[in-house]
PDB file of C-alpha atoms in Angstrom:
ATOM      1  CA  MET L  20       0.000   0.000   0.000  1.00  0.00           C
ATOM      2  CA  GLU L  21       1.276   3.458  -0.885  1.00  0.00           C
ATOM      3  CA  SER L  22       2.238   5.703   2.018  1.00  0.00           C
ATOM      4  CA  LEU L  23      -0.366   8.436   2.278  1.00  0.00           C
ATOM      5  CA  THR L  24       0.191   9.947   5.722  1.00  0.00           C
ATOM      6  CA  SER L  25       1.494  13.481   6.247  1.00  0.00           C
ATOM      7  CA  ILE L  26       3.250  14.294   9.508  1.00  0.00           C
ATOM      8  CA  ILE L  27       3.542  17.917  10.591  1.00  0.00           C
ATOM      9  CA  VAL L  28       6.511  18.738  12.805  1.00  0.00           C
ATOM     10  CA  PRO L  29       6.144  22.244  14.227  1.00  0.00           C
ATOM     11  CA  PHE L  30       9.331  23.451  15.886  1.00  0.00           C
ATOM     12  CA  TYR L  31      10.740  26.450  17.722  1.00  0.00           C
ATOM     13  CA  ASN L  32      14.367  26.506  18.868  1.00  0.00           C
ATOM     14  CA  GLU L  33      14.834  22.732  18.700  1.00  0.00           C
ATOM     15  CA  GLU L  34      18.417  22.637  17.400  1.00  0.00           C
ATOM     16  CA  ASN L  35      19.352  19.884  19.867  1.00  0.00           C
ATOM     17  CA  LEU L  36      16.496  17.507  18.997  1.00  0.00           C
ATOM     18  CA  LEU L  37      15.152  18.336  15.542  1.00  0.00           C
ATOM     19  CA  GLU L  38      17.529  16.232  13.463  1.00  0.00           C
ATOM     20  CA  GLN L  39      17.104  13.101  15.566  1.00  0.00           C
ATOM     21  CA  SER L  40      13.317  13.572  15.567  1.00  0.00           C
ATOM     22  CA  VAL L  41      13.266  13.688  11.780  1.00  0.00           C
ATOM     23  CA  LEU L  42      15.667  10.737  11.486  1.00  0.00           C
ATOM     24  CA  ASP L  43      13.325   8.748  13.757  1.00  0.00           C
ATOM     25  CA  LEU L  44      10.387   9.642  11.494  1.00  0.00           C
ATOM     26  CA  GLU L  45      12.355   8.718   8.362  1.00  0.00           C
ATOM     27  CA  LYS L  46      12.679   5.162   9.731  1.00  0.00           C
ATOM     28  CA  GLU L  47       8.897   4.750   9.533  1.00  0.00           C
ATOM     29  CA  ASP L  48       7.525   3.275   6.304  1.00  0.00           C
ATOM     30  CA  PHE L  49       3.994   4.672   6.339  1.00  0.00           C
ATOM     31  CA  LEU L  50       4.764   8.353   5.719  1.00  0.00           C
ATOM     32  CA  LYS L  51       4.142  10.191   2.482  1.00  0.00           C
ATOM     33  CA  GLU L  52       5.708  13.413   3.679  1.00  0.00           C
ATOM     34  CA  ILE L  53       7.191  15.146   6.685  1.00  0.00           C
ATOM     35  CA  ILE L  54       6.265  18.802   6.899  1.00  0.00           C
ATOM     36  CA  LEU L  55       8.752  20.793   8.986  1.00  0.00           C
ATOM     37  CA  VAL L  56       7.265  24.096  10.124  1.00  0.00           C
ATOM     38  CA  ASN L  57       9.702  26.576  11.623  1.00  0.00           C
ATOM     39  CA  ASP L  58       7.842  28.810  14.057  1.00  0.00           C
ATOM     40  CA  GLY L  59      10.408  31.598  13.966  1.00  0.00           C
ATOM     41  CA  SER L  60      13.319  29.787  15.605  1.00  0.00           C
ATOM     42  CA  LEU L  61      16.209  31.974  16.754  1.00  0.00           C
ATOM     43  CA  ASP L  62      18.760  29.148  16.963  1.00  0.00           C
ATOM     44  CA  SER L  63      20.186  26.943  14.202  1.00  0.00           C
ATOM     45  CA  SER L  64      16.965  24.898  13.820  1.00  0.00           C
ATOM     46  CA  LYS L  65      16.243  26.484  10.438  1.00  0.00           C
ATOM     47  CA  VAL L  66      19.631  25.459   9.026  1.00  0.00           C
ATOM     48  CA  ILE L  67      19.161  21.907  10.345  1.00  0.00           C
ATOM     49  CA  ALA L  68      15.680  21.700   8.796  1.00  0.00           C
ATOM     50  CA  LEU L  69      16.896  22.991   5.432  1.00  0.00           C
ATOM     51  CA  ASN L  70      19.749  20.466   5.430  1.00  0.00           C
ATOM     52  CA  LEU L  71      17.250  17.677   6.147  1.00  0.00           C
ATOM     53  CA  LYS L  72      15.044  18.924   3.313  1.00  0.00           C
ATOM     54  CA  GLU L  73      18.003  18.681   0.940  1.00  0.00           C
ATOM     55  CA  LYS L  74      18.784  15.148   2.101  1.00  0.00           C
ATOM     56  CA  TYR L  75      15.247  13.680   2.005  1.00  0.00           C
ATOM     57  CA  GLU L  76      12.861  14.264  -0.892  1.00  0.00           C
ATOM     58  CA  ASN L  77       9.758  13.629   1.242  1.00  0.00           C
ATOM     59  CA  ILE L  78      10.462  16.636   3.482  1.00  0.00           C
ATOM     60  CA  ILE L  79       8.623  19.906   2.980  1.00  0.00           C
ATOM     61  CA  TYR L  80       9.979  22.991   4.777  1.00  0.00           C
ATOM     62  CA  ILE L  81       7.797  25.940   5.756  1.00  0.00           C
ATOM     63  CA  ASP L  82       9.107  29.055   7.505  1.00  0.00           C
ATOM     64  CA  SER L  83       6.641  31.229   9.396  1.00  0.00           C
ATOM     65  CA  LYS L  84       9.378  33.893   9.782  1.00  0.00           C
ATOM     66  CA  GLU L  85       8.186  34.857  13.285  1.00  0.00           C
ATOM     67  CA  ASN L  86       7.067  33.005  16.385  1.00  0.00           C
ATOM     68  CA  LYS L  87       3.265  32.785  16.324  1.00  0.00           C
ATOM     69  CA  GLY L  88       2.793  29.625  18.388  1.00  0.00           C
ATOM     70  CA  LYS L  89       2.300  25.937  17.807  1.00  0.00           C
ATOM     71  CA  GLY L  90      -1.304  26.308  16.638  1.00  0.00           C
ATOM     72  CA  PHE L  91      -0.295  28.697  13.872  1.00  0.00           C
ATOM     73  CA  ALA L  92       2.555  26.398  12.826  1.00  0.00           C
ATOM     74  CA  VAL L  93       0.215  23.400  12.696  1.00  0.00           C
ATOM     75  CA  LYS L  94      -2.250  25.392  10.599  1.00  0.00           C
ATOM     76  CA  LEU L  95       0.519  26.232   8.112  1.00  0.00           C
ATOM     77  CA  GLY L  96       1.387  22.557   7.955  1.00  0.00           C
ATOM     78  CA  LEU L  97      -2.228  21.557   7.368  1.00  0.00           C
ATOM     79  CA  GLN L  98      -2.469  24.005   4.471  1.00  0.00           C
ATOM     80  CA  ASN L  99       0.424  22.196   2.796  1.00  0.00           C
ATOM     81  CA  ALA L 100      -0.361  18.582   3.670  1.00  0.00           C
ATOM     82  CA  THR L 101      -1.275  16.295   0.773  1.00  0.00           C
ATOM     83  CA  GLY L 102      -1.729  13.001   2.630  1.00  0.00           C
ATOM     84  CA  ASP L 103      -5.093  11.390   3.263  1.00  0.00           C
ATOM     85  CA  LEU L 104      -4.242  11.333   6.990  1.00  0.00           C
ATOM     86  CA  VAL L 105      -2.385  14.013   8.911  1.00  0.00           C
ATOM     87  CA  GLY L 106      -0.514  13.631  12.173  1.00  0.00           C
ATOM     88  CA  ILE L 107       1.320  16.078  14.402  1.00  0.00           C
ATOM     89  CA  TYR L 108       4.650  15.160  15.952  1.00  0.00           C
ATOM     90  CA  ASP L 109       6.505  17.498  18.285  1.00  0.00           C
ATOM     91  CA  ALA L 110      10.230  17.810  17.623  1.00  0.00           C
ATOM     92  CA  ASP L 111      11.047  17.594  21.343  1.00  0.00           C
ATOM     93  CA  GLN L 112      10.860  13.782  21.256  1.00  0.00           C
ATOM     94  CA  GLU L 113       8.378  13.581  24.110  1.00  0.00           C
ATOM     95  CA  TYR L 114       6.649  10.887  22.056  1.00  0.00           C
ATOM     96  CA  CYS L 115       8.229   8.035  20.102  1.00  0.00           C
ATOM     97  CA  ALA L 116       7.991   8.289  16.329  1.00  0.00           C
ATOM     98  CA  SER L 117       7.217   4.580  16.143  1.00  0.00           C
ATOM     99  CA  ASP L 118       4.009   5.150  18.138  1.00  0.00           C
ATOM    100  CA  LEU L 119       2.544   7.115  15.229  1.00  0.00           C
ATOM    101  CA  LYS L 120       2.097   3.894  13.254  1.00  0.00           C
ATOM    102  CA  LYS L 121      -0.225   2.543  15.956  1.00  0.00           C
ATOM    103  CA  LEU L 122      -2.378   5.667  15.717  1.00  0.00           C
ATOM    104  CA  VAL L 123      -2.462   5.547  11.922  1.00  0.00           C
ATOM    105  CA  ASP L 124      -3.418   1.863  12.015  1.00  0.00           C
ATOM    106  CA  CYS L 125      -6.187   2.686  14.487  1.00  0.00           C
ATOM    107  CA  VAL L 126      -7.690   5.229  12.093  1.00  0.00           C
ATOM    108  CA  ARG L 127      -7.257   3.049   9.017  1.00  0.00           C
ATOM    109  CA  ASN L 128      -8.474  -0.238  10.522  1.00  0.00           C
ATOM    110  CA  ASP L 129     -10.906   0.616  13.307  1.00  0.00           C
ATOM    111  CA  ASP L 130     -13.232   2.977  11.432  1.00  0.00           C
ATOM    112  CA  VAL L 131     -12.455   5.991  13.632  1.00  0.00           C
ATOM    113  CA  ASP L 132     -12.009   9.566  12.495  1.00  0.00           C
ATOM    114  CA  TYR L 133      -9.460  10.658  15.081  1.00  0.00           C
ATOM    115  CA  ALA L 134      -6.820   9.016  17.255  1.00  0.00           C
ATOM    116  CA  CYS L 135      -4.823  10.690  19.989  1.00  0.00           C
ATOM    117  CA  GLY L 136      -1.867   9.162  21.801  1.00  0.00           C
ATOM    118  CA  SER L 137      -1.299   9.131  25.535  1.00  0.00           C
ATOM    119  CA  ARG L 138       1.882   9.237  27.556  1.00  0.00           C
ATOM    120  CA  PHE L 139       0.216   7.537  30.520  1.00  0.00           C
ATOM    121  CA  ILE L 140      -2.359   5.007  29.304  1.00  0.00           C
ATOM    122  CA  GLY L 141      -1.370   1.583  28.075  1.00  0.00           C
ATOM    123  CA  ASN L 142       1.381  -0.869  28.783  1.00  0.00           C
ATOM    124  CA  LEU L 143       4.300   0.621  26.856  1.00  0.00           C
ATOM    125  CA  ASP L 144       7.418   1.586  28.806  1.00  0.00           C
ATOM    126  CA  ARG L 145       8.039   5.305  28.706  1.00  0.00           C
ATOM    127  CA  ASN L 146      11.584   6.361  29.531  1.00  0.00           C
ATOM    128  CA  ASN L 147      11.105   9.963  28.492  1.00  0.00           C
ATOM    129  CA  ILE L 148       8.547  11.180  31.046  1.00  0.00           C
ATOM    130  CA  TYR L 149       9.867  13.647  33.585  1.00  0.00           C
ATOM    131  CA  LEU L 150       8.383  13.846  37.086  1.00  0.00           C
ATOM    132  CA  ARG L 151       7.387  17.507  36.639  1.00  0.00           C
ATOM    133  CA  THR L 152       5.636  16.624  33.360  1.00  0.00           C
ATOM    134  CA  PHE L 153       3.784  13.771  35.030  1.00  0.00           C
ATOM    135  CA  ILE L 154       2.620  15.913  37.990  1.00  0.00           C
ATOM    136  CA  ALA L 155       1.627  18.884  35.819  1.00  0.00           C
ATOM    137  CA  ASN L 156      -0.240  16.626  33.420  1.00  0.00           C
ATOM    138  CA  LYS L 157      -2.164  14.874  36.183  1.00  0.00           C
ATOM    139  CA  PHE L 158      -3.124  18.217  37.732  1.00  0.00           C
ATOM    140  CA  LEU L 159      -4.271  19.781  34.463  1.00  0.00           C
ATOM    141  CA  SER L 160      -6.159  16.651  33.420  1.00  0.00           C
ATOM    142  CA  TYR L 161      -7.947  16.574  36.776  1.00  0.00           C
ATOM    143  CA  LEU L 162      -8.764  20.293  36.593  1.00  0.00           C
ATOM    144  CA  PHE L 163     -10.118  19.997  33.042  1.00  0.00           C
ATOM    145  CA  SER L 164     -12.114  16.893  34.005  1.00  0.00           C
ATOM    146  CA  TYR L 165     -13.585  18.652  37.030  1.00  0.00           C
ATOM    147  CA  VAL L 166     -14.509  21.863  35.194  1.00  0.00           C
ATOM    148  CA  HIS L 167     -16.022  20.101  32.174  1.00  0.00           C
ATOM    149  CA  LYS L 168     -17.493  17.149  34.055  1.00  0.00           C
ATOM    150  CA  VAL L 169     -15.849  14.630  31.748  1.00  0.00           C
ATOM    151  CA  LYS L 170     -12.874  12.367  32.397  1.00  0.00           C
ATOM    152  CA  VAL L 171      -9.818  13.186  30.310  1.00  0.00           C
ATOM    153  CA  THR L 172      -6.283  11.914  30.371  1.00  0.00           C
ATOM    154  CA  ASP L 173      -3.125  12.478  28.392  1.00  0.00           C
TER     155      ASP L 173
END
């Protein structure tokens, strides 16, 4: 089956992690394109992204020129995505690139319209969760659940 999934990678000042994040994505065989969206980085992230674009023909580079936030960067990516499915992958490597395949398979095989990963649900080992992230996430999830009277988790 032809790869038809677009992955948007919004980034801002990710010079230390961007290249490895993209290399991890390039190992996956279900991607049509990787859309790197620079949200006005002030470090060498732009140069790294442009070098990756030169090396891999499935990479699209978009430069927003100024920092307007992740939502704006994702919107730019969506405007340029050509895949039949679109995913968002943060360049900070908080999630594993290989987990994206499970989400794509869920959408393709389970007749769902949307799939969202979780850092805390399931039986996968997570070596990249920091204590402060865990505590903040639990607090915000509880607060959101309480205010909206619906159980949410990350």
